[in-house]
Coordinates of C-alpha atoms and ligand atoms in Angstrom, one line a residue:
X1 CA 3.3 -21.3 -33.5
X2 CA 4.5 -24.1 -31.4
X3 CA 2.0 -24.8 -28.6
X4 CA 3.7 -26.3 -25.2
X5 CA 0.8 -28.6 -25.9
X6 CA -0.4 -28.8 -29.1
X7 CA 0.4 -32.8 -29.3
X8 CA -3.1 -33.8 -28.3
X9 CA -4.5 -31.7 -30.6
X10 CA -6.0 -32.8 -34.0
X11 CA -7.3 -28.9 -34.8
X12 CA -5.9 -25.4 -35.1
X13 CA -7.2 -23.3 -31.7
X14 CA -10.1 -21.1 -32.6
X15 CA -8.6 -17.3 -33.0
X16 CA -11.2 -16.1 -30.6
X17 CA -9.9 -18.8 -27.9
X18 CA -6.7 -17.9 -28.6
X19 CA -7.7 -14.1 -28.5
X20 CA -9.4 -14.5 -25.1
X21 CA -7.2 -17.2 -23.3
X22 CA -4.0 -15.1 -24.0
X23 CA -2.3 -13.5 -21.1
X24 CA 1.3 -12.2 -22.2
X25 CA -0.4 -8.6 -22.3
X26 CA -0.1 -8.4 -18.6
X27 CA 1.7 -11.4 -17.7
X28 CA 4.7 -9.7 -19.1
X29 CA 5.4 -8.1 -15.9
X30 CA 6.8 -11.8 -14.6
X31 CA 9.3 -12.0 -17.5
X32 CA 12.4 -11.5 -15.2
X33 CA 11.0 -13.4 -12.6
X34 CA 10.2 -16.7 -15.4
X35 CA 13.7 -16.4 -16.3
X36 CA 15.1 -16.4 -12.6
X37 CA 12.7 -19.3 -11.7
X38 CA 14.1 -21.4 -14.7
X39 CA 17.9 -20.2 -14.0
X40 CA 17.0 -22.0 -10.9
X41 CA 14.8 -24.7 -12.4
X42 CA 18.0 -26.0 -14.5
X43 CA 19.9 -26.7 -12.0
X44 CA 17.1 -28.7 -10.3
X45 CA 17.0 -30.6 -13.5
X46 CA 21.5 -31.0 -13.8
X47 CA 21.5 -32.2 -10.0
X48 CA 18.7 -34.8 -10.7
X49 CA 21.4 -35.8 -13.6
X50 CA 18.4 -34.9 -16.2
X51 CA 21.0 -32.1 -17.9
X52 CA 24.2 -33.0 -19.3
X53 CA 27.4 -30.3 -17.9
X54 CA 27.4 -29.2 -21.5
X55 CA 23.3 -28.8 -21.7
X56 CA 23.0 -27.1 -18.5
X57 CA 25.9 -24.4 -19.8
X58 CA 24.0 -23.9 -23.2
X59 CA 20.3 -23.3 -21.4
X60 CA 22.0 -21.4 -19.0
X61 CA 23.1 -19.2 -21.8
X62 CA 20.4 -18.4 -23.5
X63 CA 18.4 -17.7 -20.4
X64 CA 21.0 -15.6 -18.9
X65 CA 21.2 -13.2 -22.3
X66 CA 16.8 -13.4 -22.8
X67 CA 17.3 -12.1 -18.9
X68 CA 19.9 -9.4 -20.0
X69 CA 17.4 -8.2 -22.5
X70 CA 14.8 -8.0 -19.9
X71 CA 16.8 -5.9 -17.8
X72 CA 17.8 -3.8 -20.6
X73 CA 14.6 -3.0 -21.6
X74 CA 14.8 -4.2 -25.3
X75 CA 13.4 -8.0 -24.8
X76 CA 9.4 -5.8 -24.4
X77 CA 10.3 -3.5 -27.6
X78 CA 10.1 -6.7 -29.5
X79 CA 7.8 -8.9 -27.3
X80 CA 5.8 -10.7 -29.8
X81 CA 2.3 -10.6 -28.1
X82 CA 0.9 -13.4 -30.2
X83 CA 1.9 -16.2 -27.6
X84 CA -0.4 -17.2 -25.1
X85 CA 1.5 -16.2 -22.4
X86 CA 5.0 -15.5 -21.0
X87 CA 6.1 -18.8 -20.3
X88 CA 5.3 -20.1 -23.4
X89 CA 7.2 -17.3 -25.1
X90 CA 10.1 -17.4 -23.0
X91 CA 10.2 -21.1 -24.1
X92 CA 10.4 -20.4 -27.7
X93 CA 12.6 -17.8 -27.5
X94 CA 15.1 -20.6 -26.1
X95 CA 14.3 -22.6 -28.6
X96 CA 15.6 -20.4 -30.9
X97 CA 18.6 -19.4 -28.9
X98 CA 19.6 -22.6 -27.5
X99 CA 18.2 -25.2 -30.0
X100 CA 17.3 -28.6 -29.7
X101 CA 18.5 -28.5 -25.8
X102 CA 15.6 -25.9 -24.8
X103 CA 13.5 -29.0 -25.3
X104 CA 13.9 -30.2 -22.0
X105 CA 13.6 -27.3 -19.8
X106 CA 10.2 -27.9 -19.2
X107 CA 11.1 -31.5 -17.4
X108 CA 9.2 -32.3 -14.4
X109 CA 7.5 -28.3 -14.7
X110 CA 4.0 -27.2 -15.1
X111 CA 3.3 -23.7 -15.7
X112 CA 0.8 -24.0 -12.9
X113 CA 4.0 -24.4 -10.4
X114 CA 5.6 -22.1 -12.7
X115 CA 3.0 -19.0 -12.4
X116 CA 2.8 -19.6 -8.5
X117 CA 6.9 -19.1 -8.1
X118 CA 7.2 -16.1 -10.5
X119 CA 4.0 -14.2 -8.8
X120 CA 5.5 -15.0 -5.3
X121 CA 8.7 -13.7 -6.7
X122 CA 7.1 -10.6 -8.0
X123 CA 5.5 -10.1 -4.4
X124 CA 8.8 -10.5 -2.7
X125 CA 9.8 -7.9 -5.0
X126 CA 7.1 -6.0 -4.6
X127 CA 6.8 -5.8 -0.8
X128 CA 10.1 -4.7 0.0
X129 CA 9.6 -2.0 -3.1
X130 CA 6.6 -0.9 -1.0
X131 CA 8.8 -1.2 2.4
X132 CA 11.1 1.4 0.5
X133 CA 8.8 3.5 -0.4
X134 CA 6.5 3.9 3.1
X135 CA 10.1 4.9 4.7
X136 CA 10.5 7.6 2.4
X137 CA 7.4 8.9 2.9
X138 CA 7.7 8.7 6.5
X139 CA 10.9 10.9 6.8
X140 CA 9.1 13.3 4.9
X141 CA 6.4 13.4 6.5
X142 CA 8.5 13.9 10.1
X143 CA 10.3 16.7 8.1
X144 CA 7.0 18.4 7.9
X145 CA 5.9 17.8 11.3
X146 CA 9.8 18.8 12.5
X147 CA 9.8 22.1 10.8
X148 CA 6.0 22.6 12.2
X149 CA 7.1 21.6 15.7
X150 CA 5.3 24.7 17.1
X151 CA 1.9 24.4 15.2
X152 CA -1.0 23.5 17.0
X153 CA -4.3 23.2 15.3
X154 CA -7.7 22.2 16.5
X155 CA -8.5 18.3 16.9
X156 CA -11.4 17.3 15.6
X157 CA -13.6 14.2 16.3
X158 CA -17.1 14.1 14.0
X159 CA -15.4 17.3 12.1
X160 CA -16.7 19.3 15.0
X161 CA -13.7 21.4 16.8
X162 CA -12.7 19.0 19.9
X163 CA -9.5 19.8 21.7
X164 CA -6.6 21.2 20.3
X165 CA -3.6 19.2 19.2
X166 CA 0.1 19.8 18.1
X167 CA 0.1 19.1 14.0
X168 CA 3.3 17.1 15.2
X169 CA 1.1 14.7 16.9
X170 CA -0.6 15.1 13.7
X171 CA 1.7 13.3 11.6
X172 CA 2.8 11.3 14.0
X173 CA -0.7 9.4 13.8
X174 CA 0.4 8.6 10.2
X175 CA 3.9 7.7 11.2
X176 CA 1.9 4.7 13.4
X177 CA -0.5 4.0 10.7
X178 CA 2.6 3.8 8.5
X179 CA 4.6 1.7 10.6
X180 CA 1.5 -0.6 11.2
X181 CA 1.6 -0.9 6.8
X182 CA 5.2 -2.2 7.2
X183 CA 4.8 -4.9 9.7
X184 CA 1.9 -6.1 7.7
X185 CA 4.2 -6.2 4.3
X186 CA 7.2 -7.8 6.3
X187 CA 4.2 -10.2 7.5
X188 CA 2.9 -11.0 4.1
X189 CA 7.0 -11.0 2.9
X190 CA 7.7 -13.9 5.1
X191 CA 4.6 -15.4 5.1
X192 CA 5.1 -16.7 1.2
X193 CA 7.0 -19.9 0.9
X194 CA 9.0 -20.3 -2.2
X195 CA 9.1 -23.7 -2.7
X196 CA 9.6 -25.9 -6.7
X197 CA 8.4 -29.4 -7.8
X198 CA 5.0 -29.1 -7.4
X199 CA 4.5 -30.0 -11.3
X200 CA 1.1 -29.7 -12.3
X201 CA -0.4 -30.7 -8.8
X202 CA 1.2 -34.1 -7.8
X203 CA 4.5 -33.6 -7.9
X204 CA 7.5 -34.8 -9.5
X205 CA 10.0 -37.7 -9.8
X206 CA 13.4 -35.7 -8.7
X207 CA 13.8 -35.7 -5.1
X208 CA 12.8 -32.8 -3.4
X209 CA 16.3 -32.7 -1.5
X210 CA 17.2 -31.7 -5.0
X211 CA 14.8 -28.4 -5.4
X212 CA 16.2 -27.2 -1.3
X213 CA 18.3 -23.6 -2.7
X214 CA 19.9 -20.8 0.0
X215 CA 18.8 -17.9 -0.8
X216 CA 20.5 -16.1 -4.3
X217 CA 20.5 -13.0 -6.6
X218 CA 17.2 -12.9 -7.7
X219 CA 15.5 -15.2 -5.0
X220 CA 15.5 -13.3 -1.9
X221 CA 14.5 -16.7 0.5
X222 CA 15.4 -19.9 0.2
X223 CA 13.5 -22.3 -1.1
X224 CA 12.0 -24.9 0.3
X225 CA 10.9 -28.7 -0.5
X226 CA 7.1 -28.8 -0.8
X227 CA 5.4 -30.3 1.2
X228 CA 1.7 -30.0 -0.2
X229 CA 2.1 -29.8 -4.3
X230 CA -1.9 -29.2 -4.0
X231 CA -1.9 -26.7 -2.2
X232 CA 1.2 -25.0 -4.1
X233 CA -0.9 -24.9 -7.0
X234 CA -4.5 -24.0 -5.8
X235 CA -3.2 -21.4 -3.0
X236 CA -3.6 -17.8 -3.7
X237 CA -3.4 -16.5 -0.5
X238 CA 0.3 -14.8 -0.6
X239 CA -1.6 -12.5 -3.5
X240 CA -4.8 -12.1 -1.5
X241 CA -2.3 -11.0 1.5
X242 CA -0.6 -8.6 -0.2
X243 CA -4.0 -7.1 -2.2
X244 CA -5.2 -6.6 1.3
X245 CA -2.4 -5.2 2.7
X246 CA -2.4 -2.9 -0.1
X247 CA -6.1 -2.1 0.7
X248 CA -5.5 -1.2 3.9
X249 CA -2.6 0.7 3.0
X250 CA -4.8 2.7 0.5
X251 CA -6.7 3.9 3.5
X252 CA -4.5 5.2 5.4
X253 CA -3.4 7.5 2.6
X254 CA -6.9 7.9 1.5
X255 CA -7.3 9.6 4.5
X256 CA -4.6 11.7 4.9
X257 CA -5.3 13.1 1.3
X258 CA -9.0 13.9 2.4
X259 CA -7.4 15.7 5.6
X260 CA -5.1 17.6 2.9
X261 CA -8.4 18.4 0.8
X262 CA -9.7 19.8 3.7
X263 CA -7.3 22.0 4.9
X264 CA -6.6 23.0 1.3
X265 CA -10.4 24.4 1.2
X266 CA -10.9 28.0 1.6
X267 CA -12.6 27.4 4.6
X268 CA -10.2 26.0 6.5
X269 CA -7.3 27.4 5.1
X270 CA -4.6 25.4 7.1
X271 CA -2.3 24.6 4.1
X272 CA -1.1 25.8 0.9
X273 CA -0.1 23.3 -1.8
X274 CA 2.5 23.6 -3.9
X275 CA 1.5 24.7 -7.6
X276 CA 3.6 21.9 -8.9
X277 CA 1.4 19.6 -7.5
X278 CA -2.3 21.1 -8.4
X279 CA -4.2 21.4 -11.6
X280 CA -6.7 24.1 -12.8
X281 CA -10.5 24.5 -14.2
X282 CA -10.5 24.9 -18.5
X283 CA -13.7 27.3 -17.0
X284 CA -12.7 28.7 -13.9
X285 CA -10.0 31.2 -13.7
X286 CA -9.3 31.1 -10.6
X287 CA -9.5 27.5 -9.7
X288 CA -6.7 25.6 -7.9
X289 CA -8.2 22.0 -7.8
X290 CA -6.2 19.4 -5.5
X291 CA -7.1 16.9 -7.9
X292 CA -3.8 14.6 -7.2
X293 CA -5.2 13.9 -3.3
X294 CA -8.4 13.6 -4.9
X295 CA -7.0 10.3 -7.8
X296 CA -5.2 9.2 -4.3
X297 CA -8.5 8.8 -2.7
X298 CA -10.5 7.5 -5.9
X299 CA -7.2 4.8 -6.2
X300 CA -8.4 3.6 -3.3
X301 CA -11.7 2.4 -4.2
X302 CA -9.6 0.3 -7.3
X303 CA -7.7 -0.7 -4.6
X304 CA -10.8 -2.4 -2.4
X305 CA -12.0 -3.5 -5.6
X306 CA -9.1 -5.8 -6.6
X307 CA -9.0 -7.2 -3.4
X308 CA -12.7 -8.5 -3.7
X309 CA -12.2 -9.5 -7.4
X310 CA -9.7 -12.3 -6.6
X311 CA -11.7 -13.2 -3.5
X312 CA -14.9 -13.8 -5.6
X313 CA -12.6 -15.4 -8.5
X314 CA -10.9 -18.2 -5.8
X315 CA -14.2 -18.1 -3.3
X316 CA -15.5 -20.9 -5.8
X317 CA -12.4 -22.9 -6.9
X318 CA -12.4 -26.7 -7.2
X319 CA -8.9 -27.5 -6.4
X320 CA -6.3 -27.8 -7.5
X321 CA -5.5 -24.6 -10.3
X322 CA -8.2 -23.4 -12.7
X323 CA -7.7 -21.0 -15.2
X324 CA -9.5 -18.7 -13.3
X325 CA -6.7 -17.7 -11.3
X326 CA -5.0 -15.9 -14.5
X327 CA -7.4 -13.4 -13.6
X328 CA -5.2 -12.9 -10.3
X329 CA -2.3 -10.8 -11.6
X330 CA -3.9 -7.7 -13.3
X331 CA -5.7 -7.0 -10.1
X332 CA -2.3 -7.9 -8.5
X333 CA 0.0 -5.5 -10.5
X334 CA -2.3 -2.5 -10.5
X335 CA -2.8 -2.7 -7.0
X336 CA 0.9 -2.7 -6.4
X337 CA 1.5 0.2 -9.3
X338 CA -1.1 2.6 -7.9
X339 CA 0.2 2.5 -4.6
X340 CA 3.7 2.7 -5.4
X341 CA 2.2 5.9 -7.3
X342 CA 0.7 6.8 -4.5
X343 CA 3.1 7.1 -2.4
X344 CA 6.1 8.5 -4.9
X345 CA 3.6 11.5 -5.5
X346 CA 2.9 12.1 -1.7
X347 CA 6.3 12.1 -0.8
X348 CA 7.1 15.0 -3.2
X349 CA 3.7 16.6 -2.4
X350 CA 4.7 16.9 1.2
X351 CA 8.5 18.6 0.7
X352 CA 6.7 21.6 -0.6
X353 CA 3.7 22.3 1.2
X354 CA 3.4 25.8 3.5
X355 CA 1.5 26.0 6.8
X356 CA -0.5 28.9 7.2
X357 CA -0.2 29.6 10.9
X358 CA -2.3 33.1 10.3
X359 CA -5.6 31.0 9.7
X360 CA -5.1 27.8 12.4
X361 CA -4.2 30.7 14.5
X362 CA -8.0 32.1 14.1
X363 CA -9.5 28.7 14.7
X364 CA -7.8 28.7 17.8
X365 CA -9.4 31.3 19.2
X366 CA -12.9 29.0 19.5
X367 CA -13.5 28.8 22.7
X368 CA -15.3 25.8 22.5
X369 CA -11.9 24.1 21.8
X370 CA -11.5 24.4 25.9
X371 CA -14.5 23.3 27.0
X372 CA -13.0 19.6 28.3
X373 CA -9.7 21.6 29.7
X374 CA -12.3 23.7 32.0
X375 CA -14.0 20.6 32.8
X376 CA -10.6 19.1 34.0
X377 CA -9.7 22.3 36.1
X378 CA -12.9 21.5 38.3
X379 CA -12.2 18.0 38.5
X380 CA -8.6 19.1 39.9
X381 CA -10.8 21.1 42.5
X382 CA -12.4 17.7 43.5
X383 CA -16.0 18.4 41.5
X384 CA -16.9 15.0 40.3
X385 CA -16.0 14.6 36.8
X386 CA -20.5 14.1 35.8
X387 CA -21.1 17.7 37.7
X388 CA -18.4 19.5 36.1
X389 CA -19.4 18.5 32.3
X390 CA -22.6 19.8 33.0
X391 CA -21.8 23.0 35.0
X392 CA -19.4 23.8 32.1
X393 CA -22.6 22.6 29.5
X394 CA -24.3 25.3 31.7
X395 CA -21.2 27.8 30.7
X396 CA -21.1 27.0 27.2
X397 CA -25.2 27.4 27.0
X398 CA -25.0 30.9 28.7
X399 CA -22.0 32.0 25.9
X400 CA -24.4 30.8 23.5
X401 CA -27.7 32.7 24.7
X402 CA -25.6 35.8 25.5
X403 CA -23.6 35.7 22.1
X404 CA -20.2 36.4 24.3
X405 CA -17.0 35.1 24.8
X406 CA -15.5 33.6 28.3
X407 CA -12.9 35.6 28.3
X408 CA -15.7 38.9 28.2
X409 CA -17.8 37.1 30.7
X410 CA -17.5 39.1 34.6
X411 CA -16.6 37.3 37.2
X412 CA -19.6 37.1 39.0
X413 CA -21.5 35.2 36.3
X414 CA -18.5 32.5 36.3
X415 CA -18.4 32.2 39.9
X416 CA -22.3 31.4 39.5
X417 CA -21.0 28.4 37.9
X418 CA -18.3 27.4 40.4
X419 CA -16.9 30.1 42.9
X420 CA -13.3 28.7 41.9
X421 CA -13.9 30.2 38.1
X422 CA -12.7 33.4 37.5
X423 CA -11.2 35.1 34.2
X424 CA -7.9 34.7 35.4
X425 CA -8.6 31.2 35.6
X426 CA -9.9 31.0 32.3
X427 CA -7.6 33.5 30.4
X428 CA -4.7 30.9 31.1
X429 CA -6.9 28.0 30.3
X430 CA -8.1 29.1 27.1
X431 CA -4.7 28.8 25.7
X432 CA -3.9 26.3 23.0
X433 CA 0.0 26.1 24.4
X434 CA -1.3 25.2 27.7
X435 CA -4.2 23.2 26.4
X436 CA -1.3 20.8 25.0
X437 CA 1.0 20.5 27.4
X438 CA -1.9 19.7 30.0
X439 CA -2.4 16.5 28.0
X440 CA 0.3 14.1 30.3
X441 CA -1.1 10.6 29.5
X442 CA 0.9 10.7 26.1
X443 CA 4.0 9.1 26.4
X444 CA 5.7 10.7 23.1
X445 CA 8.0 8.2 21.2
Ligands
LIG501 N1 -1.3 -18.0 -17.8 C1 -1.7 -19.0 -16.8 C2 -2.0 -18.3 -15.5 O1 -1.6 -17.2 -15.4 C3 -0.5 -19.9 -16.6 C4 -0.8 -21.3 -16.2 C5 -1.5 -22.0 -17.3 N2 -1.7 -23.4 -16.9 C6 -2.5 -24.2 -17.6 N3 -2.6 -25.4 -17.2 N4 -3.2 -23.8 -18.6 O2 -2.6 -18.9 -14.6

């Protein structure tokens, strides 16, 4: 097979170099992208006058049908894997389309300026994907909380019952979280510059007022001249960005699963999911295992990882590229995959699960839960706020040692605390309604 740079070369490569250097197993993924980049990259090369009207036409041909056969699907039926990557294929496929012309459609390119613009591509691609799929997500997940206005639960802080909350205010925690993952994508979406003529790190001899495109199908910025062809090269940080976004991302849903695992266990009993959506024990008859929320929060340790692996791979780097950065875009893909994944599956997961209001209802019923809202009712009778968390400790000690509730307690004993508490008093505090709508410094969205 024809090497793009096999001329120096007095020997055949080694099969086992070959074997390991080869990328096109994964570096498929950037096939549209490589074709877009050198739909663009030909008219670079026809403005600088390096393309004949006629040449330009016949490369623009062939790339446009290789990029119909990536978009149909049929181009990765017959990829043929032995190449060492996917710009090196993509050339020969020209080659065999276009003939002699496809010889110069490599002018004043590198595939080190090459890999940078299809990955940023990719990413672009990628973000907004992610951007799509976060919304989605998010209306479902204010479905849930909409058609659970009424449901409060108990907050908890250290998993220890705190001060009961609305499951609306819930969700919306996650809708902030969410909305925090979006500005962060947008960030790392603007934040790549698309820019051509780097060559292999010094630049090229067409003007760069030649490379300067609006934005088009396919190429959703415009691209700029560059202005470091260095750094264009070396940089990685656009996929470091976007592996970390996706990290933190991975979090946030890592967390919400292990909220959902929680509340799907026996002893909590706040939710029922959805059979589709669960999976069973080959021992246990009666198992039903919320394994999916369970992958969403072991994804997220992949997710960490590939973060850290292309930091360590580029922590080292001489400049300008290395061959270590093919190592950047497996980490890259998967990272975007799983939390695509991720997020498809939650969505779905979400329109079908069932509140049981029978069981939050019980854990309402802790008294505990009101301990800081009889705490605020002295405060409102001028005790200082230090004297009325321990009086109430004092409260809380004697339900303990006494094995009662408040509400059972007689009035005497409370007004031994404070003469203002009484069960009246209490009956209307210890109320998870009322706890709720005492909480003012909220400013709901
Ligand atoms: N497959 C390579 C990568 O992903 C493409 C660039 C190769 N450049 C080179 N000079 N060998 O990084």
């Amino acid at each position: 097979m024809n090497k793009l740079w096999g001329g120096r070369f007095n020997k055949k490569t080694n099969k086992l170099v070959e074997n390991f250097s080869r990328s096109i197993q994964f570096d498929q993924k950037l096939a549209k992208y490589d074709c877009i980049g050198s739909l663009y990259h030909i008219n670079v090369l026809r403005k600088a006058k390096l393309l004949t009207v006629a040449e330009h036409a016949k490369l623009k041909k062939g790339l446009k049908s290789i990029l119909t056969s990536i978009e149909k699907g049929a181009f990765f039926k017959n990829i043929d894997t032995t190449h060492e990557d996917i710009h090196s294929y993509i050339q020969a496929l020209l080659e065999k389309k276009a003939g002699m012309v496809a010889l110069k459609l490599h002018t004043c390119r590198s595939r080190n300026d090459q890999v940078v613009f299809d990955t940023k591509l990719y990413c672009l691609d990628q973000l907004t994907k992610t951007v799509d799929l976060i919304i989605l997500l998010d209306e479902t997940l204010h479905k849930t909380a909409s058609k659970n206005k009424d449901i409060i639960i108990p907050g908890y802080t250290h998993l220890q019952h705190a001060i009961p909350i609305s499951l609306y205010d819930y969700f919306s925690a996650y809708h902030e979280m969410l909305f925090r993952d979006i500005d962060r994508l947008a960030d790392a979406f603007v934040n790549i510059e698309l820019t051509f003529g780097a060559g292999a790190l010094a630049g090229t001899f067409i003007n760069h007022s030649h490379y300067v495109q609006k934005a088009t199908k396919g190429i959703p910025k415009p691209i700029k001249s560059t202005t470091n062809a260095i750094d264009v090269v070396s940089d990685r940080d656009y996929i470091i960005e976007s592996l970390s976004v996706l990290a933190i991302i991975g979090m946030h849903l890592s967390r919400l699963a292990e909220d959902l695992i929680l509340w799907a266990s026996k002893e909590f009993s706040f939710i029922d999911i959805d059979d589709a959506f669960c999976t069973g024990s080959s021992l246990m008859p009666q198992k039903k295992n919320p394994d999916v929320l369970e992958l969403i929060r072991g994804n997220t340790g992949v997710l960490y990882g590939n973060l850290i692996n292309v930091l360590v791979v580029m922590k080292g780097l001489p400049l300008s590229y290395n061959r270590d950065m093919q190592h950047d875009k497996e980490p890259l893909f998967k990272s975007f995959e799983i939390t695509q994944q991720v997020l498809e599956i939650l969505t779905e997961l979400f329109k079908n699960i069932a509140f049981n209001k029978e069981s939050i209802a019980k854990q309402l019923d802790d008294e505990f839960l009101y301990a800081t809202d009889i705490a605020d009712y002295l405060v409102q009778k001028g005790v200082p706020f230090k004297t009325a968390h321990s009086l109430i400790g004092t409260l809380i000690q004697t339900k303990i040692k006494k094995k009662t509730n408040l509400l059972q307690m007689d009035d005497k004993t409370l007004k031994s605390i404070y003469p203002d508490l009484n069960k009246a008093v209490l009956k209307k505090i210890i109320n998870p309604k009322q706890s709720v709508q005492a909480k003012k410094s909220v400013k709901r969205k």
